[in-house]
Short mmCIF file of C-alpha atoms in Angstrom, two decimals:
data_model
loop_
_atom_site.label_atom_id
_atom_site.label_comp_id
_atom_site.label_asym_id
_atom_site.label_seq_id
_atom_site.Cartn_x
_atom_site.Cartn_y
_atom_site.Cartn_z
CA MET A 22 3.21 -5.33 15.11
CA ARG A 23 3.44 -8.87 15.11
CA SER A 24 4.42 -9.80 18.96
CA ASP A 25 1.24 -7.02 19.50
CA LEU A 26 -1.61 -9.76 18.01
CA ASP A 27 -1.81 -11.70 21.12
CA ASP A 28 -2.62 -8.73 22.88
CA ILE A 29 -5.25 -7.74 20.42
CA MET A 30 -6.84 -10.83 20.52
CA ALA A 31 -6.72 -10.19 24.05
CA GLN A 32 -8.13 -7.42 24.20
CA ARG A 33 -10.92 -8.20 22.12
CA GLU A 34 -11.49 -11.56 23.64
CA LEU A 35 -11.28 -13.15 20.59
CA ASP A 36 -10.11 -17.04 21.20
CA TRP A 37 -8.79 -18.02 17.28
CA ILE A 38 -8.58 -15.99 14.58
CA VAL A 39 -9.34 -18.85 11.18
CA GLY A 40 -8.33 -17.92 7.48
CA PHE A 41 -7.92 -20.21 3.95
CA GLY A 42 -7.70 -19.00 1.15
CA SER A 43 -3.96 -17.84 -1.13
CA SER A 44 -0.96 -16.08 1.53
CA SER A 45 -0.28 -14.49 -1.95
CA GLY A 46 -4.28 -13.45 -2.73
CA SER A 47 -5.01 -12.39 1.29
CA THR A 48 -2.53 -9.90 2.99
CA ASP A 49 -3.23 -11.93 6.05
CA LEU A 50 -2.82 -15.20 5.49
CA ALA A 51 1.09 -13.93 3.78
CA TYR A 52 1.24 -11.32 7.24
CA LEU A 53 0.10 -14.64 9.21
CA ALA A 54 2.60 -16.73 7.64
CA GLY A 55 5.91 -14.41 7.68
CA GLY A 56 6.10 -13.60 4.02
CA ALA A 57 5.85 -17.78 2.96
CA ALA A 58 5.33 -18.26 -0.52
CA VAL A 59 2.68 -21.43 0.82
CA GLY A 60 -0.39 -21.04 -1.51
CA HIS A 61 -3.44 -22.09 -0.72
CA VAL A 62 -3.86 -22.86 2.52
CA MET A 63 -5.85 -23.07 6.40
CA ALA A 64 -4.59 -21.10 9.09
CA LEU A 65 -5.21 -21.58 12.47
CA LYS A 66 -4.24 -18.86 14.54
CA ARG A 67 -4.40 -19.25 18.96
CA ARG A 68 -4.36 -16.43 21.20
CA GLY A 69 -1.03 -16.98 22.53
CA GLU A 70 0.60 -19.74 20.48
CA PRO A 71 1.84 -19.26 17.37
CA PRO A 72 0.17 -19.69 13.71
CA HIS A 73 -0.45 -23.83 12.83
CA PHE A 74 -0.92 -23.63 8.89
CA VAL A 75 -2.67 -26.65 6.43
CA VAL A 76 -0.37 -25.99 3.09
CA GLY A 77 -0.72 -28.49 0.09
CA ILE A 78 1.97 -31.18 0.05
CA MET A 79 3.96 -29.38 -2.91
CA GLU A 80 4.71 -26.41 -0.84
CA ARG A 81 5.82 -28.36 2.38
CA GLU A 82 9.27 -27.50 1.64
CA GLU A 83 8.49 -24.13 2.01
CA ALA A 84 7.08 -23.56 4.94
CA ARG A 85 9.32 -25.94 6.57
CA ARG A 86 12.41 -23.47 5.11
CA ALA A 87 10.27 -20.75 6.75
CA GLY A 88 9.82 -22.44 9.87
CA LEU A 89 6.40 -22.19 9.98
CA ARG A 90 3.74 -25.47 12.08
CA PHE A 91 2.84 -27.15 9.87
CA ALA A 92 0.83 -30.09 8.10
CA THR A 93 -0.80 -31.36 4.64
CA PRO A 94 -3.63 -32.64 4.52
CA ASN A 95 -3.05 -36.06 4.49
CA ASP A 96 -2.87 -35.44 8.28
CA TYR A 97 -6.04 -34.96 8.68
CA GLY A 98 -7.61 -37.85 6.28
CA ALA A 99 -7.77 -35.83 3.24
CA ALA A 100 -7.39 -39.65 1.13
CA GLU A 101 -10.61 -40.77 2.64
CA ILE A 102 -12.71 -37.89 2.14
CA ALA A 103 -11.81 -37.68 -1.59
CA LYS A 104 -13.28 -40.93 -2.17
CA LEU A 105 -16.95 -39.78 -1.05
CA ALA A 106 -19.49 -39.46 -3.33
CA VAL A 107 -20.51 -35.69 -2.42
CA PRO A 108 -20.29 -32.42 -4.08
CA ALA A 109 -16.35 -31.85 -4.24
CA ARG A 110 -17.30 -27.96 -2.09
CA GLU A 111 -18.24 -30.43 0.77
CA ARG A 112 -15.56 -32.62 0.70
CA ALA A 113 -13.30 -29.51 0.40
CA LEU A 114 -15.53 -28.40 3.63
CA ARG A 115 -16.04 -31.36 5.36
CA LEU A 116 -11.78 -31.52 5.37
CA ARG A 117 -11.82 -27.53 7.26
CA LEU A 118 -14.31 -29.04 9.94
CA ALA A 119 -11.62 -31.93 10.19
CA VAL A 120 -9.23 -29.67 10.34
CA LEU A 121 -10.82 -27.65 13.50
CA GLU A 122 -11.68 -30.49 15.80
CA ARG A 123 -9.33 -31.64 15.69
CA HIS A 124 -7.26 -28.40 17.20
CA GLU A 125 -10.26 -28.12 19.70
CA VAL A 126 -11.14 -24.93 17.69
CA ALA A 127 -14.58 -23.47 19.48
CA GLY A 128 -14.91 -20.35 20.80
CA ARG A 129 -15.20 -16.55 19.72
CA VAL A 130 -12.85 -16.79 16.10
CA SER A 131 -12.58 -14.05 13.62
CA PHE A 132 -12.79 -15.06 9.60
CA VAL A 133 -10.00 -14.37 7.18
CA GLY A 134 -8.65 -15.03 3.88
CA SER A 135 -9.57 -14.54 0.23
CA GLY A 136 -11.67 -15.81 -2.77
CA ALA A 137 -15.13 -15.56 -3.99
CA ILE A 138 -16.96 -13.73 -1.66
CA ALA A 139 -20.03 -16.36 -2.49
CA ASP A 140 -17.67 -19.47 -1.82
CA SER A 141 -16.47 -17.87 1.52
CA TYR A 142 -19.72 -17.02 2.85
CA ALA A 143 -21.13 -20.08 2.15
CA THR A 144 -18.40 -22.37 3.81
CA VAL A 145 -18.09 -19.62 6.64
CA ARG A 146 -21.44 -20.24 7.33
CA ALA A 147 -21.33 -23.90 7.27
CA ILE A 148 -18.56 -24.36 9.48
CA LEU A 149 -21.25 -21.97 12.10
CA GLU A 150 -23.87 -24.94 11.14
CA ARG A 151 -22.13 -27.87 12.07
CA ARG A 152 -19.55 -26.88 14.58
CA PRO A 153 -22.11 -24.92 17.00
CA ALA A 154 -18.80 -23.74 19.27
CA ILE A 155 -17.48 -21.53 17.45
CA GLU A 156 -19.11 -18.24 18.28
CA PHE A 157 -18.39 -16.43 14.93
CA VAL A 158 -16.97 -12.40 15.84
CA GLU A 159 -17.40 -9.57 13.07
CA GLU A 160 -14.16 -7.88 13.79
CA PRO A 161 -14.56 -3.56 13.67
CA SER A 162 -12.33 -1.94 11.60
CA PRO A 163 -9.35 -2.37 11.25
CA SER A 164 -9.39 -6.29 12.52
CA ALA A 165 -7.04 -7.43 14.58
CA ILE A 166 -4.36 -8.74 12.38
CA GLU A 167 -4.92 -5.20 10.72
CA ARG A 168 -4.30 -3.68 13.08
CA ALA A 169 -1.00 -5.33 14.18
CA ARG A 170 -0.18 -4.73 10.80
CA ALA A 171 0.11 -0.51 11.78
CA THR A 172 3.12 -1.08 13.23
CA LYS A 173 6.13 -2.54 11.81
CA ASP A 174 9.36 -3.92 13.58
CA ALA A 175 12.61 -3.29 12.42
CA ARG A 176 13.56 -6.38 9.61
CA GLU A 177 9.63 -4.92 7.94
CA LEU A 178 11.09 -0.93 7.83
CA GLU A 179 14.71 -2.17 6.48
CA ARG A 180 12.66 -4.02 3.93
CA ILE A 181 10.48 -1.52 2.92
CA ARG A 182 12.84 1.23 3.47
CA ALA A 183 14.81 -1.39 0.24
CA VAL A 184 12.15 -1.38 -1.45
CA GLY A 185 11.91 2.77 -1.71
CA GLU A 186 15.51 2.85 -2.49
CA ALA A 187 14.92 0.95 -5.77
CA THR A 188 11.90 2.85 -6.36
CA GLU A 189 13.99 5.53 -6.55
CA ALA A 190 16.45 4.51 -8.76
CA VAL A 191 14.43 3.47 -11.28
CA VAL A 192 12.35 7.31 -11.49
CA LEU A 193 15.73 8.98 -10.83
CA GLU A 194 16.93 6.60 -13.83
CA VAL A 195 13.79 7.35 -16.00
CA LEU A 196 14.59 10.94 -15.26
CA ARG A 197 17.93 10.57 -17.04
CA ARG A 198 16.52 9.31 -19.66
CA LEU A 199 13.72 11.76 -20.85
CA ALA A 200 16.80 14.37 -19.85
CA ARG A 201 18.18 13.51 -23.05
CA ASP A 202 15.32 14.05 -25.31
CA ARG A 203 14.58 17.70 -26.47
CA VAL A 204 11.24 19.69 -26.90
CA GLU A 205 10.23 20.74 -30.59
CA GLY A 206 6.47 21.54 -31.43
CA GLY A 207 5.57 21.18 -27.69
CA VAL A 208 6.64 17.79 -27.07
CA LEU A 209 9.71 15.88 -26.54
CA VAL A 210 10.57 13.67 -28.46
CA ASP A 211 13.69 11.32 -29.13
CA ALA A 212 16.96 11.44 -31.34
CA SER A 213 14.88 11.03 -34.01
CA GLY A 214 12.73 13.47 -33.91
CA ALA A 215 9.29 11.03 -32.75
CA PRO A 216 7.53 11.68 -30.31
CA ARG A 217 8.16 10.53 -26.79
CA LYS A 218 5.41 8.90 -26.11
CA ILE A 219 3.74 8.22 -22.28
CA GLY A 220 3.76 4.32 -23.50
CA ASP A 221 7.22 4.52 -23.64
CA VAL A 222 7.06 5.69 -20.20
CA LYS A 223 5.50 3.31 -19.37
CA ARG A 224 7.81 0.57 -20.36
CA TRP A 225 11.13 2.18 -19.20
CA ILE A 226 8.69 1.90 -16.64
CA ALA A 227 8.15 -1.87 -15.42
CA VAL A 228 11.75 -2.74 -16.56
CA GLY A 229 13.19 -0.88 -14.46
CA CYS A 230 11.21 -2.10 -12.06
CA LEU A 231 11.53 -5.78 -12.57
CA GLU A 232 15.66 -4.86 -12.81
CA ARG A 233 15.72 -4.25 -8.95
CA GLY A 234 13.82 -7.10 -7.89
CA LEU A 235 10.51 -5.06 -7.99
CA ASP A 236 6.49 -6.36 -9.41
CA GLU A 237 4.09 -2.87 -10.17
CA HIS A 238 1.17 -3.61 -8.47
CA GLY A 239 -1.25 -1.44 -10.32
CA GLU A 240 -0.22 0.27 -12.78
CA THR A 241 2.24 3.28 -11.90
CA ILE A 242 1.10 7.04 -12.74
CA PHE A 243 2.58 8.94 -15.43
CA ALA A 244 -0.48 11.41 -16.09
CA PRO A 245 0.49 15.21 -18.29
CA GLY A 246 -1.82 17.81 -18.09
CA ARG A 247 -6.01 17.26 -18.05
CA GLU A 248 -5.25 13.38 -17.00
CA ALA A 249 -3.14 14.69 -14.25
CA GLY A 250 -6.17 16.77 -12.83
CA PHE A 251 -7.71 13.53 -12.01
CA PRO A 252 -5.62 11.99 -9.00
CA HIS A 253 -5.58 8.33 -10.14
CA SER A 254 -5.24 8.87 -13.62
CA ARG A 255 -2.84 7.04 -15.25
CA GLY A 256 -1.49 8.28 -18.64
CA THR A 257 -2.61 7.34 -22.31
CA ASP A 258 0.34 5.36 -23.66
CA THR A 259 -0.17 6.93 -27.38
CA ASP A 260 -0.16 10.42 -26.19
CA PRO A 261 2.99 12.34 -26.21
CA VAL A 262 4.79 13.63 -23.62
CA PRO A 263 3.85 17.33 -23.67
CA ALA A 264 5.71 20.24 -22.23
CA GLY A 265 4.95 22.88 -20.43
CA LYS A 266 2.57 21.31 -18.45
CA PRO A 267 2.31 19.42 -15.16
CA ILE A 268 3.47 15.49 -14.63
CA VAL A 269 2.15 13.82 -12.17
CA PHE A 270 4.43 10.08 -11.35
CA ASP A 271 3.06 7.93 -9.08
CA ILE A 272 5.16 4.98 -8.92
CA PHE A 273 4.01 2.29 -5.57
CA PRO A 274 5.66 -1.15 -6.20
CA GLY A 275 7.07 -3.79 -4.04
CA GLU A 276 8.26 -7.13 -3.72
CA ARG A 277 8.55 -9.28 -6.06
CA GLY A 278 7.10 -12.28 -5.89
CA GLY A 279 4.27 -10.54 -2.86
CA GLY A 280 5.40 -8.68 0.67
CA TYR A 281 5.98 -4.69 1.53
CA HIS A 282 5.38 -1.40 -1.24
CA PHE A 283 6.87 1.45 -1.55
CA ASP A 284 4.62 5.01 -2.53
CA MET A 285 5.79 7.93 -3.58
CA THR A 286 5.06 10.92 -6.02
CA ARG A 287 7.16 13.66 -7.54
CA THR A 288 4.79 16.23 -10.21
CA ILE A 289 7.68 17.08 -13.37
CA TRP A 290 7.56 19.37 -16.11
CA ILE A 291 9.32 19.75 -18.88
CA GLY A 292 10.60 23.37 -20.08
CA GLU A 293 8.18 26.09 -18.36
CA PRO A 294 4.65 25.35 -16.69
CA SER A 295 2.67 28.21 -16.43
CA GLU A 296 2.39 30.91 -13.29
CA ARG A 297 -0.33 29.59 -12.20
CA THR A 298 1.16 26.16 -12.73
CA ARG A 299 4.15 27.22 -9.72
CA ALA A 300 1.86 28.60 -7.81
CA CYS A 301 -0.04 25.89 -7.02
CA PHE A 302 3.33 23.76 -6.84
CA ALA A 303 4.35 26.13 -3.34
CA ALA A 304 0.98 25.67 -2.06
CA VAL A 305 1.44 21.55 -2.92
CA LEU A 306 5.16 21.71 -0.98
CA GLU A 307 3.58 24.24 2.04
CA ALA A 308 0.68 21.60 2.67
CA PHE A 309 2.87 18.41 2.40
CA GLU A 310 5.63 20.14 4.78
CA ALA A 311 2.40 21.51 7.07
CA GLY A 312 1.11 18.30 7.59
CA ARG A 313 4.03 15.85 7.94
CA ASP A 314 5.74 18.30 10.74
CA ALA A 315 2.00 17.47 11.96
CA CYS A 316 2.29 13.30 12.99
CA ARG A 317 3.69 12.98 15.67
CA PRO A 318 3.46 9.82 18.38
CA GLY A 319 -0.07 10.72 19.22
CA ALA A 320 -1.61 12.32 17.38
CA LEU A 321 -5.39 12.27 15.74
CA ALA A 322 -4.87 11.53 11.75
CA ARG A 323 -7.10 13.97 10.98
CA GLU A 324 -4.84 16.76 12.92
CA ALA A 325 -2.17 15.78 10.07
CA ASP A 326 -4.46 16.39 6.96
CA ALA A 327 -6.71 19.13 9.09
CA ALA A 328 -2.90 21.01 8.74
CA ALA A 329 -1.96 20.34 5.26
CA SER A 330 -5.97 21.49 4.66
CA ALA A 331 -5.45 24.71 6.79
CA VAL A 332 -2.18 25.31 4.05
CA LEU A 333 -4.08 25.21 0.58
CA GLU A 334 -7.60 26.58 2.59
CA ARG A 335 -5.16 29.26 3.12
CA HIS A 336 -4.03 29.69 -0.09
CA GLY A 337 -7.53 29.80 -1.80
CA HIS A 338 -8.22 26.35 -2.75
CA PRO A 339 -11.01 24.40 -1.97
CA THR A 340 -11.04 20.91 0.12
CA ARG A 341 -12.96 18.52 1.59
CA ARG A 342 -12.39 19.39 4.73
CA ARG A 343 -15.12 22.18 3.96
CA ASP A 344 -17.35 20.30 1.76
CA PRO A 345 -16.64 16.96 1.29
CA SER A 346 -18.97 17.55 -2.80
CA ILE A 347 -15.97 19.83 -4.18
CA GLU A 348 -14.31 17.69 -7.38
CA THR A 349 -11.52 20.28 -7.90
CA GLY A 350 -9.35 21.32 -6.13
CA TYR A 351 -7.83 19.42 -2.87
CA ILE A 352 -9.65 16.16 -2.78
CA HIS A 353 -8.67 13.65 -1.69
CA SER A 354 -6.77 12.62 2.15
CA LEU A 355 -3.61 12.91 3.63
CA GLY A 356 -2.52 9.89 3.31
CA HIS A 357 -2.83 6.05 4.43
CA GLY A 358 -0.39 3.74 5.60
CA ILE A 359 1.19 0.99 4.11
CA GLY A 360 3.54 -2.61 4.23
CA LEU A 361 1.64 -5.73 2.60
CA ALA A 362 -0.92 -4.18 0.70
CA VAL A 363 -0.51 -0.36 -0.27
CA HIS A 364 -2.89 0.61 1.44
CA GLU A 365 -4.00 -0.01 5.18
CA TYR A 366 -4.49 1.26 9.06
CA PRO A 367 -4.15 4.39 9.64
CA ALA A 368 -5.93 6.72 7.13
CA LEU A 369 -4.78 9.97 7.81
CA SER A 370 -8.24 12.16 7.17
CA ALA A 371 -9.81 15.15 7.97
CA ARG A 372 -13.34 13.19 8.73
CA GLU A 373 -14.34 13.99 12.46
CA THR A 374 -15.37 10.59 12.82
CA ASN A 375 -11.97 9.84 12.35
CA GLU A 376 -10.05 8.52 15.54
CA ASP A 377 -7.04 6.88 14.39
CA ARG A 378 -3.96 8.07 15.84
CA LEU A 379 0.22 8.03 14.83
CA GLU A 380 2.28 5.32 16.89
CA PRO A 381 5.88 4.43 17.39
CA GLY A 382 6.55 1.82 14.61
CA MET A 383 3.37 2.84 11.70
CA VAL A 384 4.76 3.57 8.07
CA PHE A 385 2.32 5.83 6.04
CA THR A 386 2.00 8.35 3.10
CA ILE A 387 1.62 11.78 3.15
CA GLU A 388 0.25 13.54 -0.46
CA PRO A 389 -1.38 16.57 -0.25
CA GLY A 390 -2.77 17.50 -3.88
CA LEU A 391 -4.53 19.89 -5.57
CA TYR A 392 -6.67 19.30 -8.81
CA TYR A 393 -7.80 21.34 -11.77
CA PRO A 394 -8.46 19.37 -14.86
CA ASP A 395 -10.03 21.87 -16.52
CA GLU A 396 -6.98 23.93 -16.47
CA GLU A 397 -5.13 21.34 -16.78
CA ILE A 398 -2.81 20.75 -14.21
CA GLY A 399 -2.24 18.16 -11.34
CA ILE A 400 -0.14 18.62 -8.45
CA ARG A 401 0.96 15.67 -5.86
CA ILE A 402 4.02 15.41 -3.83
CA GLU A 403 4.50 11.27 -1.72
CA ASP A 404 6.88 10.60 0.53
CA THR A 405 6.62 6.88 2.60
CA LEU A 406 7.48 8.30 6.14
CA TRP A 407 7.77 6.21 9.16
CA LEU A 408 7.46 6.66 12.90
CA ASP A 409 9.83 6.78 15.71
CA THR A 410 9.21 8.15 19.50
CA GLU A 411 11.27 10.65 18.71
CA GLY A 412 9.22 12.36 15.07
CA VAL A 413 8.05 11.65 11.98
CA HIS A 414 11.50 10.62 8.91
CA THR A 415 10.99 9.99 5.69
CA CYS A 416 12.25 7.20 3.47
CA ASN A 417 12.51 9.42 1.13
CA ARG A 418 15.63 11.02 -0.48
CA LEU A 419 14.83 12.27 -3.66
CA PRO A 420 14.37 16.38 -3.50
CA TYR A 421 10.76 17.49 -4.70
CA GLU A 422 11.13 20.64 -7.16
CA PRO A 423 11.06 19.81 -10.71
CA GLU A 424 14.64 21.75 -11.48
CA ALA A 425 16.70 19.97 -8.72
CA LEU A 426 15.03 16.19 -9.95
CA TRP A 427 16.16 17.15 -13.50
CA ALA A 428 20.14 18.80 -12.19
CA LEU A 429 20.00 15.41 -11.08
CA ALA A 430 19.25 13.70 -13.57
CA ARG A 431 21.57 15.65 -15.81
CA GLY A 432 24.53 14.48 -13.17
CA GLU A 433 24.46 18.77 -11.60
CA GLY A 434 22.39 18.45 -8.72
CA PRO A 435 23.83 17.58 -5.20
CA GLU A 436 24.30 14.11 -4.11
CA ARG A 437 20.36 12.90 -2.67
CA GLY A 438 20.64 13.06 1.46
CA ARG A 439 17.44 14.41 3.07
CA THR A 440 18.33 14.50 6.94
CA ARG A 441 14.26 14.11 7.78
#
């Protein structure tokens, strides 16, 4: 968490972290700015001191309201630099050099930010050439900021859980609308008899997110049948919603305007699925529970994936733990950290080289799945979890079983709520 960043910098012998780019385009800059919408910035984080920002004159009120330490380009001679008869890139570089000189940036420095790789590379290279007191540090992965972001404080967790509550409200509203339709000719149809299209569902999701203050960061997955058999297939808008086939519903929105995310998946079906589909679902749910229960403070993240893999292997399914080249079965890792980005540290992967450890304060997903596109089967179950000194807890409240979800959508199910 933020309070750990100075200690992490000390462990890595970092004197400074310097960033430039858009605060909305870089989760590292957004983290340093505490989520403030300060546009294109230059950020200076000296070990042991709060970050300092150079913000545009149009964003200075946002910076003030956020309580940031900041100045504007005018404080570093921007007006005079703008008069120089040199290319625009050189003027931008000279302004950055003026900022670095004023703040006496020297020693071991890590650079972060956003923008085109070519521009960023050219800028950092030029800074190193003209300011030899700076030693460029190529950080390991995760970087110091990414490592700090891995654990969340109480306020960050509160924001993630609020996104989760709104996300589950969207999911439940979509299921309620689908429950009003009927099956005819192997597909879902509306009251007029017209086929219900995947695109209709996607629009409901988009509107539901908008109404609840969420941004869809990437297209939500609502993928039936064969498409469900490919983990990142989104579902084809013009296709009808089929009956009797599994549908992977994976939604991962964030706070509107940039901020914290939530990630969850439920697999549903309409009508009666095949026995093979039910067997795959039961195996995935068992793997989910095994992986979740293996998440303990201090445990290696790979142990959770190994626990889930062992369950699926026992049921006769191929896993990447045994064969990394497989294209069907359990073909991805168990989960990932989540926060300002959908995918963050740690990685819950069974790779033997994965040394990530689970720590109190981490927020991450658990999402085992099985994928057999030629059988028109794809199953995934996913919750967002958080870890404290006592163990693992879920941020989700919706049930996992399709029948329980439909009962809840029709108003027949029990009140939502989980204790884990």
